[in-house]
Amino acid sequence: MALRPSPDRHVKDDYPWWLVALITIGIVLAVVIVANDIYAQVFRTVVNGVGVTVFVTLVAFVLATVLGLGICLLGMADSQVLRQIARFYIEIIRGIPILVLLFYVAFVGAPALVAGYNFLISPLVTSGVAEPILVRDLSLMCRAIIALTVGYSSFIAEIFRAGFQSVDLGQIEAAKALGLSRYRRFRSVVFPQAIRVIFPPLSNDFVSMVKDSSLVSVLGVADITQMGKVYAAGSFRFFETYSIVTYIYLILTIGLSLALRRTEKWMKSR
């Protein structure tokens, strides 16, 4: 039987019982953590990785947004060569799984980047001018951030492109007729309208990156997942450990989703 939306009832008016159920489960788990020594010990261990998870996600997302915007603008340039370069980057990166990209950047891209940088400044090093800025290695956290940045920049570039193309061409033509420069047209006409279209999928990508940041544990970065893996391997308390890991991720992602949803409603109301 086909499902049809009811004309006299909208989904947005539904009372959020799912949220009530979720909060109830969260409260029960919080009581268990306080009352049970094993859960309390697991929680104290795993929660030490929250700072690393938040740091990696925030830095990678900001860099991915900047890089994605640059790739998007490159793809909308007048030059066909620049457009093809942007399309090539997007199609290649989108086709690689994030986990594979993490390994590739960590063990192929990062060493090549360090070698290339040192090669470029080698004339200054041999002259004794630039020895202090010689790079020996990149930390695993830097490699993880670079991989997440590259991986998400291709998706964010497409989000920006869809947002910019949603702006009515008539308004852009009117701005041209008023004599506004290309930068002024972008800043005053295109971007303020496009951001309302861009924000929802961009915020979804932010929440997705929080979850995908758990993949950096394969490199040994001490995030939530890695702390849980280490504790479970040493204590064999797999059920308790991964229940707490799941609980912390749910607090982060659902709390973030609710905050971003309220921001989206606020933007629409303006």
Short mmCIF file of C-alpha atoms in Angstrom, two decimals:
data_model
loop_
_atom_site.label_atom_id
_atom_site.label_comp_id
_atom_site.label_asym_id
_atom_site.label_seq_id
_atom_site.Cartn_x
_atom_site.Cartn_y
_atom_site.Cartn_z
CA MET A 1 0.00 0.00 0.00
CA ALA A 2 1.42 3.36 -1.02
CA LEU A 3 2.05 5.88 1.74
CA ARG A 4 0.55 9.32 1.20
CA PRO A 5 1.17 12.42 3.26
CA SER A 6 -1.88 13.46 5.25
CA PRO A 7 -3.12 16.91 4.17
CA ASP A 8 -4.21 17.92 7.65
CA ARG A 9 -1.12 16.79 9.53
CA HIS A 10 2.48 17.78 8.89
CA VAL A 11 5.55 15.92 10.04
CA LYS A 12 6.99 19.13 11.49
CA ASP A 13 4.07 19.26 13.96
CA ASP A 14 4.76 15.80 15.39
CA TYR A 15 5.80 15.78 19.02
CA PRO A 16 9.45 14.57 19.17
CA TRP A 17 8.78 11.32 21.04
CA TRP A 18 11.95 9.89 19.50
CA LEU A 19 13.93 12.57 21.31
CA VAL A 20 12.13 11.83 24.58
CA ALA A 21 12.97 8.12 24.19
CA LEU A 22 16.56 8.97 23.37
CA ILE A 23 16.93 11.26 26.37
CA THR A 24 15.42 8.56 28.60
CA ILE A 25 17.95 5.99 27.35
CA GLY A 26 20.72 8.53 27.87
CA ILE A 27 19.63 9.18 31.45
CA VAL A 28 19.48 5.44 32.17
CA LEU A 29 23.02 4.99 30.79
CA ALA A 30 24.23 7.98 32.81
CA VAL A 31 22.83 6.39 35.99
CA VAL A 32 24.54 3.10 35.08
CA ILE A 33 27.86 4.92 34.60
CA VAL A 34 27.55 6.56 38.01
CA ALA A 35 26.40 3.40 39.81
CA ASN A 36 28.65 0.77 38.17
CA ASP A 37 32.43 0.90 38.72
CA ILE A 38 33.29 -0.87 35.46
CA TYR A 39 31.18 1.49 33.34
CA ALA A 40 32.58 4.46 35.28
CA GLN A 41 36.15 3.34 34.60
CA VAL A 42 35.41 2.80 30.90
CA PHE A 43 33.75 6.21 30.67
CA ARG A 44 36.70 7.98 32.35
CA THR A 45 39.08 6.32 29.88
CA VAL A 46 37.10 6.84 26.69
CA VAL A 47 36.09 10.42 27.46
CA ASN A 48 39.78 11.40 27.28
CA GLY A 49 39.50 11.05 23.50
CA VAL A 50 36.67 13.56 23.13
CA GLY A 51 39.05 16.53 22.89
CA VAL A 52 41.02 14.88 20.08
CA THR A 53 37.84 13.95 18.19
CA VAL A 54 36.48 17.50 18.46
CA PHE A 55 39.85 19.05 17.49
CA VAL A 56 40.36 16.80 14.45
CA THR A 57 36.78 17.35 13.27
CA LEU A 58 36.80 21.14 13.68
CA VAL A 59 40.19 21.71 12.02
CA ALA A 60 39.49 19.28 9.16
CA PHE A 61 36.03 20.73 8.54
CA VAL A 62 37.23 24.36 8.44
CA LEU A 63 40.07 23.43 6.06
CA ALA A 64 37.73 21.28 3.92
CA THR A 65 35.24 24.16 3.69
CA VAL A 66 37.94 26.61 2.56
CA LEU A 67 39.38 24.10 0.07
CA GLY A 68 35.92 23.11 -1.15
CA LEU A 69 34.99 26.75 -1.76
CA GLY A 70 38.22 27.24 -3.72
CA ILE A 71 37.56 24.13 -5.84
CA CYS A 72 33.99 25.29 -6.44
CA LEU A 73 35.11 28.75 -7.61
CA LEU A 74 37.73 27.08 -9.81
CA GLY A 75 34.99 24.94 -11.35
CA MET A 76 32.89 28.04 -12.11
CA ALA A 77 35.76 29.97 -13.72
CA ASP A 78 35.62 31.21 -17.29
CA SER A 79 38.66 29.13 -18.25
CA GLN A 80 37.82 25.64 -19.48
CA VAL A 81 41.19 24.36 -18.25
CA LEU A 82 40.46 25.48 -14.68
CA ARG A 83 36.97 23.98 -14.83
CA GLN A 84 38.37 20.65 -16.03
CA ILE A 85 41.01 20.64 -13.27
CA ALA A 86 38.29 21.21 -10.64
CA ARG A 87 36.07 18.48 -12.11
CA PHE A 88 39.02 16.07 -12.25
CA TYR A 89 39.78 16.69 -8.56
CA ILE A 90 36.15 16.27 -7.50
CA GLU A 91 35.55 13.06 -9.45
CA ILE A 92 38.81 11.44 -8.34
CA ILE A 93 38.49 12.26 -4.64
CA ARG A 94 34.79 11.38 -4.45
CA GLY A 95 35.56 7.94 -5.86
CA ILE A 96 37.99 7.02 -3.08
CA PRO A 97 36.62 5.71 0.24
CA ILE A 98 37.62 7.83 3.23
CA LEU A 99 39.41 4.88 4.87
CA VAL A 100 41.51 4.21 1.77
CA LEU A 101 42.24 7.93 1.48
CA LEU A 102 43.44 7.94 5.10
CA PHE A 103 45.93 5.17 4.40
CA TYR A 104 47.04 6.76 1.12
CA VAL A 105 47.63 10.19 2.63
CA ALA A 106 49.30 8.76 5.75
CA PHE A 107 51.73 6.41 4.05
CA VAL A 108 52.13 7.85 0.54
CA GLY A 109 51.00 11.47 0.37
CA ALA A 110 52.51 12.73 3.64
CA PRO A 111 56.03 11.33 3.07
CA ALA A 112 55.94 12.69 -0.49
CA LEU A 113 54.80 16.09 0.82
CA VAL A 114 57.63 16.23 3.36
CA ALA A 115 60.19 15.16 0.75
CA GLY A 116 58.92 17.72 -1.75
CA TYR A 117 58.98 20.53 0.80
CA ASN A 118 62.50 19.69 1.92
CA PHE A 119 63.63 19.47 -1.71
CA LEU A 120 62.27 22.94 -2.46
CA ILE A 121 64.03 24.57 0.48
CA SER A 122 67.24 22.52 0.08
CA PRO A 123 69.14 25.48 -1.47
CA LEU A 124 68.40 27.53 1.66
CA VAL A 125 69.34 24.60 3.93
CA THR A 126 72.71 24.06 2.24
CA SER A 127 73.47 27.75 2.63
CA GLY A 128 72.70 27.45 6.36
CA VAL A 129 69.80 29.91 6.24
CA ALA A 130 66.76 27.64 6.63
CA GLU A 131 67.89 24.66 8.72
CA PRO A 132 65.36 25.36 11.52
CA ILE A 133 62.41 25.10 9.12
CA LEU A 134 63.44 21.71 7.73
CA VAL A 135 60.56 19.28 8.26
CA ARG A 136 61.48 15.82 9.54
CA ASP A 137 58.02 14.24 9.62
CA LEU A 138 54.30 14.90 9.90
CA SER A 139 52.47 13.61 12.97
CA LEU A 140 49.75 11.01 12.55
CA MET A 141 47.18 13.57 13.64
CA CYS A 142 48.29 15.96 10.87
CA ARG A 143 48.05 13.15 8.33
CA ALA A 144 44.56 12.28 9.54
CA ILE A 145 43.45 15.93 9.31
CA ILE A 146 44.86 16.25 5.78
CA ALA A 147 43.06 13.08 4.68
CA LEU A 148 39.69 14.20 6.09
CA THR A 149 40.20 17.66 4.58
CA VAL A 150 40.90 16.29 1.11
CA GLY A 151 38.11 13.71 1.31
CA TYR A 152 35.37 16.10 2.38
CA SER A 153 36.48 19.06 0.23
CA SER A 154 35.17 17.36 -2.93
CA PHE A 155 31.69 16.90 -1.43
CA ILE A 156 31.65 20.42 -0.01
CA ALA A 157 32.70 21.84 -3.40
CA GLU A 158 29.59 20.28 -4.94
CA ILE A 159 27.42 21.70 -2.13
CA PHE A 160 28.76 25.20 -2.83
CA ARG A 161 28.23 24.76 -6.58
CA ALA A 162 24.60 23.72 -6.13
CA GLY A 163 24.03 26.66 -3.78
CA PHE A 164 25.55 29.25 -6.09
CA GLN A 165 23.68 27.91 -9.12
CA SER A 166 20.39 28.16 -7.22
CA VAL A 167 20.59 31.97 -7.28
CA ASP A 168 18.35 33.52 -9.92
CA LEU A 169 20.38 34.56 -12.96
CA GLY A 170 18.19 37.63 -13.35
CA GLN A 171 19.53 39.06 -10.08
CA ILE A 172 23.11 38.48 -11.18
CA GLU A 173 22.40 40.20 -14.49
CA ALA A 174 20.79 43.10 -12.62
CA ALA A 175 23.91 43.41 -10.44
CA LYS A 176 26.04 43.48 -13.60
CA ALA A 177 23.82 46.19 -15.04
CA LEU A 178 24.37 48.24 -11.88
CA GLY A 179 28.11 48.07 -12.51
CA LEU A 180 29.03 45.88 -9.54
CA SER A 181 32.39 44.14 -9.81
CA ARG A 182 32.60 40.36 -9.84
CA TYR A 183 33.68 40.30 -6.17
CA ARG A 184 30.86 42.67 -5.14
CA ARG A 185 28.30 40.56 -7.02
CA PHE A 186 29.51 37.46 -5.21
CA ARG A 187 29.65 39.06 -1.76
CA SER A 188 26.46 41.16 -1.91
CA VAL A 189 24.13 39.20 -4.21
CA VAL A 190 25.14 35.55 -4.67
CA PHE A 191 26.56 34.47 -1.31
CA PRO A 192 23.81 35.85 1.02
CA GLN A 193 21.15 33.95 -0.96
CA ALA A 194 23.19 30.82 -1.60
CA ILE A 195 24.14 30.31 2.05
CA ARG A 196 20.53 29.41 2.92
CA VAL A 197 20.70 26.59 0.37
CA ILE A 198 24.25 25.61 1.31
CA PHE A 199 23.84 25.50 5.09
CA PRO A 200 21.62 22.36 5.51
CA PRO A 201 23.79 19.96 3.46
CA LEU A 202 26.94 21.59 4.84
CA SER A 203 25.76 20.97 8.40
CA ASN A 204 24.95 17.35 7.46
CA ASP A 205 28.53 16.95 6.25
CA PHE A 206 29.76 18.36 9.56
CA VAL A 207 27.84 15.74 11.51
CA SER A 208 29.06 13.04 9.11
CA MET A 209 32.63 14.16 9.67
CA VAL A 210 32.20 13.72 13.43
CA LYS A 211 31.32 10.09 12.75
CA ASP A 212 34.00 9.58 10.08
CA SER A 213 36.61 11.04 12.43
CA SER A 214 36.46 7.65 14.19
CA LEU A 215 38.37 6.27 11.18
CA VAL A 216 41.49 8.15 12.28
CA SER A 217 41.84 5.52 15.00
CA VAL A 218 43.32 3.18 12.36
CA LEU A 219 46.35 5.49 12.35
CA GLY A 220 46.64 5.32 16.14
CA VAL A 221 45.30 8.83 16.78
CA ALA A 222 44.00 8.88 20.35
CA ASP A 223 40.38 9.80 19.64
CA ILE A 224 37.27 8.29 21.28
CA THR A 225 37.37 5.10 19.20
CA GLN A 226 41.08 4.54 19.71
CA MET A 227 40.76 4.99 23.48
CA GLY A 228 37.93 2.46 23.45
CA LYS A 229 39.93 -0.01 21.33
CA VAL A 230 42.91 0.16 23.65
CA TYR A 231 40.78 -0.28 26.78
CA ALA A 232 38.75 -3.17 25.34
CA ALA A 233 41.88 -4.97 24.12
CA GLY A 234 43.40 -4.79 27.58
CA SER A 235 40.35 -5.59 29.69
CA PHE A 236 38.21 -7.72 27.32
CA ARG A 237 35.22 -5.57 28.39
CA PHE A 238 33.98 -5.21 24.82
CA PHE A 239 30.27 -4.80 25.61
CA GLU A 240 30.79 -2.12 28.24
CA THR A 241 33.46 -0.29 26.21
CA TYR A 242 31.62 -0.05 22.91
CA SER A 243 28.34 0.78 24.66
CA ILE A 244 30.06 3.81 26.18
CA VAL A 245 31.78 4.70 22.89
CA THR A 246 28.41 4.59 21.11
CA TYR A 247 26.80 6.63 23.89
CA ILE A 248 29.42 9.41 23.61
CA TYR A 249 29.17 9.57 19.80
CA LEU A 250 25.38 9.81 20.03
CA ILE A 251 25.64 12.69 22.49
CA LEU A 252 28.00 14.53 20.13
CA THR A 253 26.14 13.91 16.86
CA ILE A 254 22.56 14.33 18.06
CA GLY A 255 23.42 17.40 20.15
CA LEU A 256 25.17 18.90 17.13
CA SER A 257 22.28 18.03 14.80
CA LEU A 258 19.74 19.70 17.08
CA ALA A 259 21.88 22.85 17.40
CA LEU A 260 22.43 23.07 13.64
CA ARG A 261 18.71 22.51 12.99
CA ARG A 262 17.83 25.42 15.24
CA THR A 263 20.41 27.57 13.43
CA GLU A 264 18.85 26.59 10.10
CA LYS A 265 15.38 27.60 11.32
CA TRP A 266 16.77 30.89 12.59
CA MET A 267 18.33 31.61 9.18
CA LYS A 268 15.05 30.87 7.40
CA SER A 269 13.14 33.16 9.73
CA ARG A 270 15.32 36.17 8.91
#
